[in-house]
Coordinates of C-alpha atoms in Angstrom, one line a residue:
M85 CA 0.0 0.0 0.0
T86 CA 1.4 3.4 -0.9
P87 CA 1.9 6.1 1.7
F88 CA -0.9 8.2 0.0
R89 CA -3.4 5.3 0.4
V90 CA -2.3 4.9 4.0
A91 CA -3.0 8.7 4.5
L92 CA -6.4 8.3 2.9
L93 CA -7.2 5.4 5.2
L94 CA -6.1 7.4 8.2
I95 CA -8.3 10.4 7.2
A96 CA -11.2 8.0 6.7
L97 CA -10.6 6.6 10.2
C98 CA -10.4 10.1 11.6
G99 CA -13.8 10.8 10.0
V100 CA -15.3 7.8 11.7
A101 CA -13.8 8.8 15.0
A102 CA -15.1 12.3 14.6
W103 CA -18.6 10.9 14.0
Q104 CA -18.3 8.7 17.1
V105 CA -17.3 11.8 19.2
T106 CA -20.5 13.5 18.0
V107 CA -22.7 10.7 19.3
I108 CA -21.2 10.7 22.8
P109 CA -24.2 11.7 25.1
E110 CA -23.9 14.9 27.1
S111 CA -23.5 14.4 30.8
M112 CA -26.5 15.0 33.0
M113 CA -24.3 16.8 35.6
Q114 CA -23.1 20.3 35.2
M115 CA -19.4 20.0 34.5
T116 CA -16.9 22.5 33.3
V117 CA -15.3 19.9 31.1
G118 CA -17.8 17.5 29.5
P119 CA -17.3 14.0 28.2
V120 CA -16.7 15.1 24.6
L121 CA -13.7 17.5 25.2
A122 CA -10.8 15.0 25.5
P123 CA -11.9 12.7 22.7
G124 CA -12.7 15.7 20.5
V125 CA -9.3 17.2 21.1
I126 CA -7.5 13.9 20.4
V127 CA -9.5 13.2 17.2
A128 CA -8.9 16.8 16.0
A129 CA -5.1 16.5 16.6
L130 CA -5.0 13.1 14.9
S131 CA -7.0 14.5 12.0
V132 CA -4.5 17.3 11.5
F133 CA -1.6 14.9 11.6
A134 CA -3.4 12.6 9.0
V135 CA -4.0 15.5 6.7
L136 CA -0.4 16.7 7.0
Y137 CA 0.8 13.2 6.3
G138 CA -1.5 13.0 3.3
V139 CA -0.2 16.2 1.9
S140 CA 3.3 15.1 2.4
A141 CA 2.6 11.7 0.8
W142 CA 0.9 13.4 -2.2
R143 CA 3.9 15.6 -2.8
G144 CA 6.1 12.4 -2.8
R145 CA 8.0 13.1 0.4
Q146 CA 6.9 9.9 2.2
T147 CA 8.6 6.7 1.2
D148 CA 7.4 3.1 1.9
E149 CA 10.5 1.4 3.3
S150 CA 8.8 -2.0 3.3
Q151 CA 9.1 -1.9 -0.5
A152 CA 12.9 -1.5 -0.4
P153 CA 14.8 -4.4 -1.9
D154 CA 16.7 -5.1 1.3
Q155 CA 13.6 -5.1 3.6
S156 CA 11.8 -8.2 4.7
A157 CA 9.5 -9.2 7.5
L158 CA 11.1 -10.2 10.8
P159 CA 10.7 -13.8 11.7
G160 CA 7.7 -14.5 14.0
A161 CA 5.5 -11.7 12.6
N162 CA 2.4 -13.9 12.7
T163 CA 3.0 -14.8 16.3
R164 CA 3.3 -11.1 17.2
V165 CA 0.0 -10.2 15.5
L166 CA -1.7 -13.2 17.1
S167 CA -0.4 -12.2 20.6
L168 CA -1.6 -8.7 20.1
L169 CA -5.1 -9.8 18.9
G170 CA -5.2 -12.5 21.6
G171 CA -4.7 -10.0 24.3
G172 CA -7.5 -7.8 23.1
V173 CA -9.9 -10.8 22.7
A174 CA -9.0 -12.0 26.2
F175 CA -9.8 -8.6 27.6
I176 CA -13.1 -8.3 25.8
A177 CA -14.2 -11.9 26.7
L178 CA -13.1 -11.8 30.3
V179 CA -13.8 -8.3 31.5
I180 CA -17.4 -9.0 32.6
P181 CA -16.8 -12.3 34.5
L182 CA -13.4 -11.4 36.0
G183 CA -13.6 -7.7 36.5
F184 CA -11.0 -5.2 35.0
V185 CA -7.6 -6.1 36.5
I186 CA -7.1 -9.7 35.4
P187 CA -8.3 -9.2 31.8
G188 CA -6.3 -5.9 31.7
T189 CA -3.2 -7.8 32.9
L190 CA -3.7 -10.5 30.2
C191 CA -4.2 -7.9 27.5
G192 CA -1.0 -6.1 28.6
M193 CA 0.9 -9.4 28.5
G194 CA -0.4 -10.0 25.0
V195 CA 0.8 -6.6 23.9
A196 CA 4.1 -7.1 25.6
R197 CA 4.5 -10.5 24.0
S198 CA 3.8 -8.9 20.6
F199 CA 6.9 -6.8 21.2
D200 CA 9.0 -9.9 22.1
A201 CA 8.8 -9.5 25.9
P202 CA 9.0 -12.9 27.6
L203 CA 5.8 -14.1 29.3
G204 CA 6.6 -14.6 33.0
L205 CA 6.2 -13.3 36.5
K206 CA 7.9 -10.0 35.7
S207 CA 5.5 -9.3 32.8
A208 CA 2.5 -10.3 34.8
L209 CA 3.5 -8.1 37.8
I210 CA 4.2 -5.0 35.6
C211 CA 1.0 -5.5 33.5
G212 CA -1.0 -6.1 36.7
A213 CA 0.3 -2.9 38.2
I214 CA -0.5 -0.9 35.1
A215 CA -4.0 -2.4 34.9
S216 CA -4.6 -1.8 38.6
T217 CA -3.4 1.8 38.3
F218 CA -5.7 2.5 35.3
W219 CA -8.6 1.0 37.1
F220 CA -8.0 3.0 40.3
V221 CA -7.5 6.3 38.4
F222 CA -10.5 6.0 36.1
A223 CA -13.0 4.0 38.2
Q224 CA -12.2 5.5 41.6
L225 CA -10.8 8.9 41.1
L226 CA -12.7 9.9 37.9
G227 CA -15.8 7.9 38.4
V228 CA -15.8 6.1 35.1
G229 CA -17.9 3.0 35.2
L230 CA -15.3 0.3 34.6
G231 CA -16.9 -2.2 36.9
P232 CA -15.2 -3.9 39.8
A233 CA -11.4 -4.4 39.8
L234 CA -11.9 -8.0 40.9
P235 CA -15.6 -9.1 41.3
W236 CA -15.1 -11.3 44.3
L237 CA -13.5 -8.5 46.3
I238 CA -16.7 -6.3 46.2

């Protein structure tokens, strides 16, 4: 795929993201910063970057290094992709029955494995700490409805 086609795909994805931001319901509480602000700013910034990348690709300033004669895929590429997708599927499938922390840990371990990190106690502890921190910040401090951290503790 050429860089210009990638840019068009990114711009289309930004269009879908912008549409999704517009369908976020307004909060019933009076808040200075509503639930649309942060996603809206992020989508706007990503849209600007996608358009700038598209203009640069259209002018021929972006190259596709994967098409260079000396480039080839690293060994284990399929395993990496399956680890990444497996982590996401594990999170989606397990978040309701097991709460947020365990599926978040498994998802993080899948992402870490996709970047060639070994699966072991160290990865589990680091991913568990990250998932617990995210749950605490978003569910407890910010009041986002993520459900229980571990359903048997509540």
